Short mmCIF file of C-alpha atoms and ligand atoms in Angstrom, two decimals:
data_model
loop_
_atom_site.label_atom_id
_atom_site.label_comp_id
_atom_site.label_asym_id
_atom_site.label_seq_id
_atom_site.Cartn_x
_atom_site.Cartn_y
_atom_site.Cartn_z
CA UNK A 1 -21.08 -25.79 6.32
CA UNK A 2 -19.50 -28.64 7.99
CA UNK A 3 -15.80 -27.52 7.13
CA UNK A 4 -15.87 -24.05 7.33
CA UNK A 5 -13.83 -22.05 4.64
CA UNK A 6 -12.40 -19.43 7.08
CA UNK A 7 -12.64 -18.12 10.82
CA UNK A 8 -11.07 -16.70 13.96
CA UNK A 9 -9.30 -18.73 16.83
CA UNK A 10 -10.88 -16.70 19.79
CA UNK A 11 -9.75 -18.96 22.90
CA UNK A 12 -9.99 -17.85 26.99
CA UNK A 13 -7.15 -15.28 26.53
CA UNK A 14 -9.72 -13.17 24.45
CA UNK A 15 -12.35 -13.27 26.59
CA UNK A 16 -10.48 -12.61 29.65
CA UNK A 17 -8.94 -9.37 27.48
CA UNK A 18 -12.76 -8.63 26.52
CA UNK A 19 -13.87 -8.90 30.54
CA UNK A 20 -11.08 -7.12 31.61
CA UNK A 21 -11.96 -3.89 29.76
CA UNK A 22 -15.76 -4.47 30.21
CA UNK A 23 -15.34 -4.44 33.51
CA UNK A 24 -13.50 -1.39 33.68
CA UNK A 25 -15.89 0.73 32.08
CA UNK A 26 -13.03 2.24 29.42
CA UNK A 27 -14.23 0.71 26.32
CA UNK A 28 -12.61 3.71 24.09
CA UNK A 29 -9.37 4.45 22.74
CA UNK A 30 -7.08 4.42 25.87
CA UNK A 31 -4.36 2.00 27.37
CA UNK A 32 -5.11 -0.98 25.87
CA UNK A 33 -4.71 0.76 22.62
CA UNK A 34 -1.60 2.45 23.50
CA UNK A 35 -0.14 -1.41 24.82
CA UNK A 36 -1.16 -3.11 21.71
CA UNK A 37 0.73 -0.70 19.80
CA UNK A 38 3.88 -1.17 21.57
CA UNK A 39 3.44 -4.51 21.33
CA UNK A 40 3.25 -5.12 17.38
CA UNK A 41 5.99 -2.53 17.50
CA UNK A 42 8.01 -5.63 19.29
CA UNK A 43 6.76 -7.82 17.12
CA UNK A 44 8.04 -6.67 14.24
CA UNK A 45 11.28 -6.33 15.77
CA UNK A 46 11.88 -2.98 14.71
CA UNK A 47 12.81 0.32 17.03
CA UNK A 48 12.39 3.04 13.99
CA UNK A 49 8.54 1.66 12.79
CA UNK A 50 5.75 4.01 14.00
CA UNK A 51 2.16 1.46 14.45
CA UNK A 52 -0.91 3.39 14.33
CA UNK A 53 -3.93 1.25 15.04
CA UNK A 54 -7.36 1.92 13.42
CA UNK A 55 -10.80 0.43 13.66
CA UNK A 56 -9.98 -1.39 10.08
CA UNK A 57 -7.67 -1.94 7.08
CA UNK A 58 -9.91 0.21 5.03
CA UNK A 59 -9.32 3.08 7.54
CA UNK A 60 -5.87 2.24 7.28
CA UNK A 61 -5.66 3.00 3.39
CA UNK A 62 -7.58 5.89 3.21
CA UNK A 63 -5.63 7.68 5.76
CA UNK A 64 -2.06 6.43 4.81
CA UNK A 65 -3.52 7.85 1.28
CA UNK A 66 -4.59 11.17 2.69
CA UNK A 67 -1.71 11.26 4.90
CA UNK A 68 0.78 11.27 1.59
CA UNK A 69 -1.04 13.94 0.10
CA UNK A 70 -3.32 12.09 -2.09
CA UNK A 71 -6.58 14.63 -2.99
CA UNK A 72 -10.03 14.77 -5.56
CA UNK A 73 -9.29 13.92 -8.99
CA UNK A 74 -5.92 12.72 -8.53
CA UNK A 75 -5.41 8.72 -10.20
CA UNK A 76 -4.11 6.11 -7.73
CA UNK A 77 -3.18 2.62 -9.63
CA UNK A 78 -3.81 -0.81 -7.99
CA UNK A 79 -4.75 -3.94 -9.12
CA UNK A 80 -8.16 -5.00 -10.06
CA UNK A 81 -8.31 -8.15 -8.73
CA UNK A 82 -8.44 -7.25 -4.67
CA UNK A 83 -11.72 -6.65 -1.96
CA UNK A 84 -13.50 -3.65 -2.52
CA UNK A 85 -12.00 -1.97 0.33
CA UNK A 86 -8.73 -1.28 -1.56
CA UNK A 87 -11.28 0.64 -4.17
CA UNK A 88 -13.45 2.24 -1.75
CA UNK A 89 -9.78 3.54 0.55
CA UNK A 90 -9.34 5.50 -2.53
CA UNK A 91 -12.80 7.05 -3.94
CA UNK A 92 -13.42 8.08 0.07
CA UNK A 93 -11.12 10.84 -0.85
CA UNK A 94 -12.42 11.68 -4.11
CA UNK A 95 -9.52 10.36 -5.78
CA UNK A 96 -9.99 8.00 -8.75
CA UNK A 97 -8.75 4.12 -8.08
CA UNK A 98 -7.46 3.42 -12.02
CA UNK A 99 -7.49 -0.32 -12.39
CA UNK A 100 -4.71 -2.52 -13.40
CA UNK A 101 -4.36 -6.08 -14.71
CA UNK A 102 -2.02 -8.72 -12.63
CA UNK A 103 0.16 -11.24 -13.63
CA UNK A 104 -0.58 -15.06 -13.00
CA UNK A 105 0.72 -14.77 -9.40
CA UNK A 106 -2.31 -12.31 -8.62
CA UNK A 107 0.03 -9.83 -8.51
CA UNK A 108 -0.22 -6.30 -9.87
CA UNK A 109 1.05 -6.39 -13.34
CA UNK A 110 3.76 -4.10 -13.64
CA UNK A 111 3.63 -3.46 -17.93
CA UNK A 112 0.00 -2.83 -17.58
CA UNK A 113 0.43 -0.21 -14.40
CA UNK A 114 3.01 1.86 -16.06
CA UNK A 115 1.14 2.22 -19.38
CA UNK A 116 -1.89 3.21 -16.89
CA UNK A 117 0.33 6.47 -15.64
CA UNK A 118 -0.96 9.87 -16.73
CA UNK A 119 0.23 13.10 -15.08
CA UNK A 120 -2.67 12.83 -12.84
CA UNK A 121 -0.99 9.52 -11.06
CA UNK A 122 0.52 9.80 -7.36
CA UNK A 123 0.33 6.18 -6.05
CA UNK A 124 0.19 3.05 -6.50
CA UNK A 125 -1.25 -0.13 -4.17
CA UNK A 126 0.49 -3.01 -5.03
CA UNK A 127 -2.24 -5.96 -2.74
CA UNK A 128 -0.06 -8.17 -1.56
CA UNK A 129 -2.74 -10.90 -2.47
CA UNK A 130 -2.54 -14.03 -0.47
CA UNK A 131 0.42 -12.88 1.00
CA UNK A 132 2.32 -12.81 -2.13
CA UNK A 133 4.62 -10.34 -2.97
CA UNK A 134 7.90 -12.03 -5.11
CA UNK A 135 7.43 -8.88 -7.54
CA UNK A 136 7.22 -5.60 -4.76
CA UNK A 137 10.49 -4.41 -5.25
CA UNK A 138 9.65 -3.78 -9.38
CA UNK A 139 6.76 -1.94 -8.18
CA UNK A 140 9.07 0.26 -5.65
CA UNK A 141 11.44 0.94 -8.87
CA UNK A 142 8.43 1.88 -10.79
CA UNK A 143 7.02 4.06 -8.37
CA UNK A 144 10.87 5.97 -8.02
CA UNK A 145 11.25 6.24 -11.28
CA UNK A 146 7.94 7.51 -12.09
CA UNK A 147 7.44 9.90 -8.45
CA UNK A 148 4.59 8.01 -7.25
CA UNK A 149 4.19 7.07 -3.63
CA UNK A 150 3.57 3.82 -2.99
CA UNK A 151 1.04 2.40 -0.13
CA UNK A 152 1.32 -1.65 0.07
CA UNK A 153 -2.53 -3.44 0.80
CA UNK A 154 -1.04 -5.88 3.03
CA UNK A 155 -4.49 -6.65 4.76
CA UNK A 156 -3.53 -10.32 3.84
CA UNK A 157 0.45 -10.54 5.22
CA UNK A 158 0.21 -9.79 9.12
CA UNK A 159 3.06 -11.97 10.24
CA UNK A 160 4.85 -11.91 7.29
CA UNK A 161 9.08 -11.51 7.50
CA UNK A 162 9.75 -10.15 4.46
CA UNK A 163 6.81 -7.69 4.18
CA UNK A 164 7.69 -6.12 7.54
CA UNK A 165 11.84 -5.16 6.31
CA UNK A 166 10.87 -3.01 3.49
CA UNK A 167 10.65 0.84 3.73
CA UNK A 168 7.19 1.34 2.77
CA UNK A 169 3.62 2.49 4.18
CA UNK A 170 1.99 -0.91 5.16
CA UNK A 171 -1.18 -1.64 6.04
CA UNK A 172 -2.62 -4.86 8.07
CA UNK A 173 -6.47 -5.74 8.33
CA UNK A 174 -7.06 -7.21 11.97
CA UNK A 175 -10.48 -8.15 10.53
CA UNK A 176 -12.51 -11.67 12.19
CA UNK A 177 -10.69 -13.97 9.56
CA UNK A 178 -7.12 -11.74 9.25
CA UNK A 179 -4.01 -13.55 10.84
CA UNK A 180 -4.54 -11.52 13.74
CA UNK A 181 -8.01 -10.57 14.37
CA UNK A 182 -8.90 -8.13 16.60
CA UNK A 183 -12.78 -8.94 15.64
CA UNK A 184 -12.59 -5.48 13.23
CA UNK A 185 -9.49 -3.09 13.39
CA UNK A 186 -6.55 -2.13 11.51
CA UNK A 187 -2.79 -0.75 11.38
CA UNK A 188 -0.70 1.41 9.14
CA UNK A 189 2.74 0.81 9.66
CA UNK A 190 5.47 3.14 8.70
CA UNK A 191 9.22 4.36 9.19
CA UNK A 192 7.85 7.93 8.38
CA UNK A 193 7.79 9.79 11.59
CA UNK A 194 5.94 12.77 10.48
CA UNK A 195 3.60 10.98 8.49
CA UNK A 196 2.49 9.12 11.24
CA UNK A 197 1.56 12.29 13.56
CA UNK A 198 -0.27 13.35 10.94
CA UNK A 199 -2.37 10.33 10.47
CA UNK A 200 -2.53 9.70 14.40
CA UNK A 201 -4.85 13.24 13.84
CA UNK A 202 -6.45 12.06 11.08
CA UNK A 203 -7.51 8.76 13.08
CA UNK A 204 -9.33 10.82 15.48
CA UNK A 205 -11.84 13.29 13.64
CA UNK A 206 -8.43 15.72 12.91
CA UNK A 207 -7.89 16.53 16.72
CA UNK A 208 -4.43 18.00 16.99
CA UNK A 209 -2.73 15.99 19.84
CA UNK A 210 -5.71 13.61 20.51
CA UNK A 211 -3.59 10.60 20.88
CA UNK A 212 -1.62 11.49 23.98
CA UNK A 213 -4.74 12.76 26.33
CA UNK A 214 -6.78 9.48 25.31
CA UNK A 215 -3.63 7.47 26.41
CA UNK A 216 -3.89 9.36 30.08
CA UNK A 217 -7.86 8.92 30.19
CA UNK A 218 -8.55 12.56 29.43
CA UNK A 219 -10.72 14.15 27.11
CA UNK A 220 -9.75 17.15 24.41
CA UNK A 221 -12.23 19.83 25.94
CA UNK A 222 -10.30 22.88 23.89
CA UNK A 223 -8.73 21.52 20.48
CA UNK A 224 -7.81 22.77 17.15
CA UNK A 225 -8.89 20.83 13.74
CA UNK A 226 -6.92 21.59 10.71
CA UNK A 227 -8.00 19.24 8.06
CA UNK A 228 -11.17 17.03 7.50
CA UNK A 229 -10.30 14.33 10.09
CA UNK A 230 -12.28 10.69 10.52
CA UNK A 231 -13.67 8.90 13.92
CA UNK A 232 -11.64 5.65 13.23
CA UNK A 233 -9.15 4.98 15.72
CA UNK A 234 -9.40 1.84 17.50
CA UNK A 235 -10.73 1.36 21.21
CA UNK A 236 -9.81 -0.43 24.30
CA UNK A 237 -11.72 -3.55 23.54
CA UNK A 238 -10.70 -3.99 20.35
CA UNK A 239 -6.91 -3.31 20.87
CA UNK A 240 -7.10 -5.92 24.50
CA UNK A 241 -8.54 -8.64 22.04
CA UNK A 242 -5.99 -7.64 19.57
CA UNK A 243 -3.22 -7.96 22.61
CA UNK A 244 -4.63 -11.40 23.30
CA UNK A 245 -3.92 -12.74 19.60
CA UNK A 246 -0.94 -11.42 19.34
CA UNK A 247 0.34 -13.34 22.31
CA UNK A 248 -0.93 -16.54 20.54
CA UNK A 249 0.23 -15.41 17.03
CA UNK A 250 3.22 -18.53 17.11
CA UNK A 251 -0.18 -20.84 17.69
CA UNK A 252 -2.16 -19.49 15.11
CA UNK A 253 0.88 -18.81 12.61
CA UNK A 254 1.81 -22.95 13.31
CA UNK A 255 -1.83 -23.76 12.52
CA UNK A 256 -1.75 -21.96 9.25
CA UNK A 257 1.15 -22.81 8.19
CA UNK A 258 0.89 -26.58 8.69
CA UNK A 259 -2.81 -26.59 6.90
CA UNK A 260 -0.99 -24.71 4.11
CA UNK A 261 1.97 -26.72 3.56
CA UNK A 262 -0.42 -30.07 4.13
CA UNK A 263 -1.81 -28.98 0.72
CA UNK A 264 1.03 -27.73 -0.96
CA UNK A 265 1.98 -31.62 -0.73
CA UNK A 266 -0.71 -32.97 -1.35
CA UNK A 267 -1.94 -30.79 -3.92
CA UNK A 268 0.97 -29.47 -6.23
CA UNK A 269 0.52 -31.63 -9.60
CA UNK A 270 -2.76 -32.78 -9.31
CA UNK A 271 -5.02 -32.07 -12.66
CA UNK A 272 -6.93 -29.55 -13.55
CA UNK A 273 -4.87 -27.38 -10.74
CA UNK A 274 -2.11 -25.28 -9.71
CA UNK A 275 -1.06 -23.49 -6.84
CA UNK A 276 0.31 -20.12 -6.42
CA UNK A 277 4.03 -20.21 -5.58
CA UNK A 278 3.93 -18.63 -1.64
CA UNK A 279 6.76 -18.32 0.33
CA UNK A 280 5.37 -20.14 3.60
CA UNK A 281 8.80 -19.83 5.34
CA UNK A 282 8.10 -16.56 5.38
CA UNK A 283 4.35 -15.75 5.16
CA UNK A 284 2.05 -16.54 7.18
CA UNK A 285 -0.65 -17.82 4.92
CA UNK A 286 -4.17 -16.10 5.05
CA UNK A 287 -6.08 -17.27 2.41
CA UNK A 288 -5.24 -20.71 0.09
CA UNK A 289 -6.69 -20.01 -3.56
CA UNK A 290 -6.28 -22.47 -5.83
CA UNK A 291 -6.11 -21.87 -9.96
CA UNK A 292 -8.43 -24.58 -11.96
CA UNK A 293 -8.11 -25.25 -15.31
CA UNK A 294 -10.07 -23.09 -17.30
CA UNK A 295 -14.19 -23.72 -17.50
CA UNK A 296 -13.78 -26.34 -14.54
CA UNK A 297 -13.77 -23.78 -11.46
CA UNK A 298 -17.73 -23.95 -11.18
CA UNK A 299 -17.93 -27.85 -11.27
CA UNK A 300 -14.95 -28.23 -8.57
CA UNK A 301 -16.59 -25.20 -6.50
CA UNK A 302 -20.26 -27.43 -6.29
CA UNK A 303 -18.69 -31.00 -5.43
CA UNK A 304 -16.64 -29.04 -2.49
CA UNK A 305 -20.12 -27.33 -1.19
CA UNK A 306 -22.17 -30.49 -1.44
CA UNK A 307 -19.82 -32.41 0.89
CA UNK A 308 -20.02 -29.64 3.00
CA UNK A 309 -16.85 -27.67 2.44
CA UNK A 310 -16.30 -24.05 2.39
CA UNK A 311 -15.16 -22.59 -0.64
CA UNK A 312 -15.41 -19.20 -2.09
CA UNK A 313 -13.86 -17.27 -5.01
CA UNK A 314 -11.74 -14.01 -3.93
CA UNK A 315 -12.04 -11.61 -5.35
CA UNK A 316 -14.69 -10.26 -8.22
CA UNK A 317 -12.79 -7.68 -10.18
CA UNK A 318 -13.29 -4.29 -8.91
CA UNK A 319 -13.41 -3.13 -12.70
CA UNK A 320 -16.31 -5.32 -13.39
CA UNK A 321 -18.38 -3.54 -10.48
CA UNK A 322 -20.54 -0.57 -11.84
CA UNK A 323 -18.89 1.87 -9.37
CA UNK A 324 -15.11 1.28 -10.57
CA UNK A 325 -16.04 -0.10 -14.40
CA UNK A 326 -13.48 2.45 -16.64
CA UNK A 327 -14.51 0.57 -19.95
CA UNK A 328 -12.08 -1.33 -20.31
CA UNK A 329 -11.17 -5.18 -19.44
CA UNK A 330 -8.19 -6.92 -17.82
CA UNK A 331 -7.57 -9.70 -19.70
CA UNK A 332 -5.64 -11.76 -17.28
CA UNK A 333 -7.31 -10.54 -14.12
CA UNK A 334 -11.04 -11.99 -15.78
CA UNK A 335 -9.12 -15.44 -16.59
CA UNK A 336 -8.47 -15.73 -13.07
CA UNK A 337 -11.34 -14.46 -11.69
CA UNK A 338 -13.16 -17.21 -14.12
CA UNK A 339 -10.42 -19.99 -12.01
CA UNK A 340 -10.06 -19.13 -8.67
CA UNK A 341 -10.99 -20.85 -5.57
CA UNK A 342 -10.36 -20.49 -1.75
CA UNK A 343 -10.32 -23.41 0.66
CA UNK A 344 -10.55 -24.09 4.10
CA UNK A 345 -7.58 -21.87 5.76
CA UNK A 346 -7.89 -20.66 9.58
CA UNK A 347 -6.75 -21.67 12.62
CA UNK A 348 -10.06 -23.92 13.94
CA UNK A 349 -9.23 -26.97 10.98
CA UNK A 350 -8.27 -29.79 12.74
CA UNK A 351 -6.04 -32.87 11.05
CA UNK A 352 -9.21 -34.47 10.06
CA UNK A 353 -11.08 -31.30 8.25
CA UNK A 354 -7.71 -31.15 6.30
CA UNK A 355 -7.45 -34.57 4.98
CA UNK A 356 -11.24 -34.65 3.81
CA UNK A 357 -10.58 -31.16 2.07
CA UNK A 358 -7.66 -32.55 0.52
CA UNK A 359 -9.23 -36.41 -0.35
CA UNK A 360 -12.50 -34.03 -1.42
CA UNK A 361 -10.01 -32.21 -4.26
CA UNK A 362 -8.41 -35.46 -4.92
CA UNK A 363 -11.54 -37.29 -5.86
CA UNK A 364 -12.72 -34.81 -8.01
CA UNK A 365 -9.69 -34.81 -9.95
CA UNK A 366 -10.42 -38.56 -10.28
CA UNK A 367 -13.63 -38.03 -12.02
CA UNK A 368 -13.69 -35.06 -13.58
C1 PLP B 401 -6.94 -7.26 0.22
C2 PLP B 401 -7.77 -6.58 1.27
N1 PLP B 401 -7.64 -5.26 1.44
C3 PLP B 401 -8.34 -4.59 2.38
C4 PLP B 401 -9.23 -5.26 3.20
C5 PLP B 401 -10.02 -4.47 4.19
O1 PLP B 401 -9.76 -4.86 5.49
P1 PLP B 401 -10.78 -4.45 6.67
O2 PLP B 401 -11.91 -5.40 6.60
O3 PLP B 401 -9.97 -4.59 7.91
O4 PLP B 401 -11.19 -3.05 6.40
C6 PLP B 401 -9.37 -6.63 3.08
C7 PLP B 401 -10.32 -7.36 3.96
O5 PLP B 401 -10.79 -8.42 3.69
C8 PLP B 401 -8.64 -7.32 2.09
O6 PLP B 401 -8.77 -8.63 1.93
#
């Protein structure tokens, strides 16, 4: 693909990072792992968060899951329309993801998650989709008025201003493509001071007390276990790579940014499309999905890959998947699935790539 529909900005900072820890022969979890937790706690500006990095986002919702007490057969609501990892967090732990329809901001529809609650119900993952998120706080009333804990999929809203003030359990995907990418990794980020020693247990196979003796370059030789524990904390190469991004997060935000509000411009009232309303002041946009009129997704998805664009359609419903199908459909949720499309978004599009992406769109529109 000429134009490529998403990727990560590794520059010489990275490899230096990677070198550096190569060359020292500590690859594991250690003091680059320790550093580039202490640094995203300074990024988000805030002395009371606890950061907790893990080898991925996926790790990060199963364990901020099992770390609120969620266990086998109890019902965790989210919406359907999200990456399988959201569904997959949950069933790890035996407990049953219960699918909900979202509203036409790809946003977990609120009516249709509260009808969903039985008295087997203890969270809810409201996916902060495309870094959208103008409806959280009526799932945080929901949740207090019905006791459910609530565990935000923010794999797509690293960076974001808004996401990072709330009180809640978030959790970031440092994936290749993320906003951050730390090539595959992680964070759950939370005010919750016990919850986080418990996960930082849970992160490594259950060890009691793990955390500290990696951080000094020791090894547990005589260690409890308490609870079934998982091997996914994050290592030193991952975290020194991780390090490395951050420091370049203004570039990379810029980049996105720009891209996005190029076709927010360009874009917003065209035919046959609309755009979802972000807040780009505040997010940092990860993905760009566009909403075509009904029936013409397909058509508009071909003329972009023919002239060599990236494009893609995220995501396929979880509730359409055999695993998570509970017989019944999301009305809204299918409609969208049927009408969106990604486009080029990450940090490597240069002016040029943008304006044929945009002229591409433009055309089509024309003769349609
Ligand atoms: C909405 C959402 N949730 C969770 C994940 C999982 O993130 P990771 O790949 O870091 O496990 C992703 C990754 O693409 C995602 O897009």
């Amino acid at each position: 693909m000429a134009i490529k529909l998403s990727s990560p900005s590794y520059g010489e900072l990275e490899i230096q990072a990677a070198t550096r820890v190569l060359q020292s022969q500590v690859t594991s979890m250690g003091y680059e792992t320790y550093m580039f937790e202490q640094e995203l706690k300074q990024f988000f500006g805030r002395k009371d968060l606890n950061v907790l990095v893990v080898n991925s986002c996926t790790a990060a919702l199963q364990l901020a899951l099992q770390g609120i007490g969620i266990k086998p057969d109890d019902e965790v609501l989210l919406p359907s329309l999200t990456y399988i990892a959201t569904f997959q967090a949950v069933s790890a732990l035996g407990a049953v993801p219960i699918p909900c329809d979202v509203d036409d901001e790809c946003f977990i529809d609120i009516d249709d998650a509260k009808s969903r609650i039985t008295s087997k119900t203890k969270a809810i993952i409201p996916v902060l989709y495309a870094g959208i998120e103008n409806n959280i706080n009526a799932v945080y009333k929901l949740a207090k008025r019905c006791d459910l804990h609530v565990v935000e999929d923010a794999a797509h809203s690293f960076g974001s201003k808004n996401t990072i003030l709330r009180d809640g359990i978030l959790c970031f995907s440092f994936d290749p493509i993320k906003n951050l990418s730390c090539t595959s990794g992680g964070a759950i980020v939370t005010s919750n001071t016990d919850l986080a020693h418990k996960i930082q247990d849970l992160r490594l196979l259950g060890v009691i007390g793990d955390t500290e003796r990696r951080i000094n370059g020791e090894r547990s030789w005589d260690f409890d276990v308490k609870e079934q524990g998982w091997r996914y904390h994050m290592g030193n190469l991952c975290a020194a790579i991780g390090r490395a991004q951050l420091s370049r997060m203004k570039f990379i935000s810029n980049i996105r940014r720009s891209v996005a509000s190029r076709y927010v411009n360009e874009l917003n009232g065209l035919n046959y499309i609309r755009l979802l309303p972000i807040n780009y002041e505040t997010a940092i946009p990860h993905i760009f999905p566009i909403i075509v009129n009904e029936g013409l997704r397909n058509d508009l998805m071909q003329y972009l890959l023919s002239r060599g664009i990236g494009c893609g359609i995220q995501y396929k419903p979880n509730h359409l998947l055999t695993y998570f199908d509970r017989g019944y459909s999301l009305p809204n949720t299918e409609k969208l699935y049927s009408q969106l499309l990604s486009i080029p978004l990450h940090p490597m599009l240069s002016n040029d790539d943008v304006t044929i992406v945009i002229d591409t769109i433009k055309e089509w529109a024309v003769n349609v």
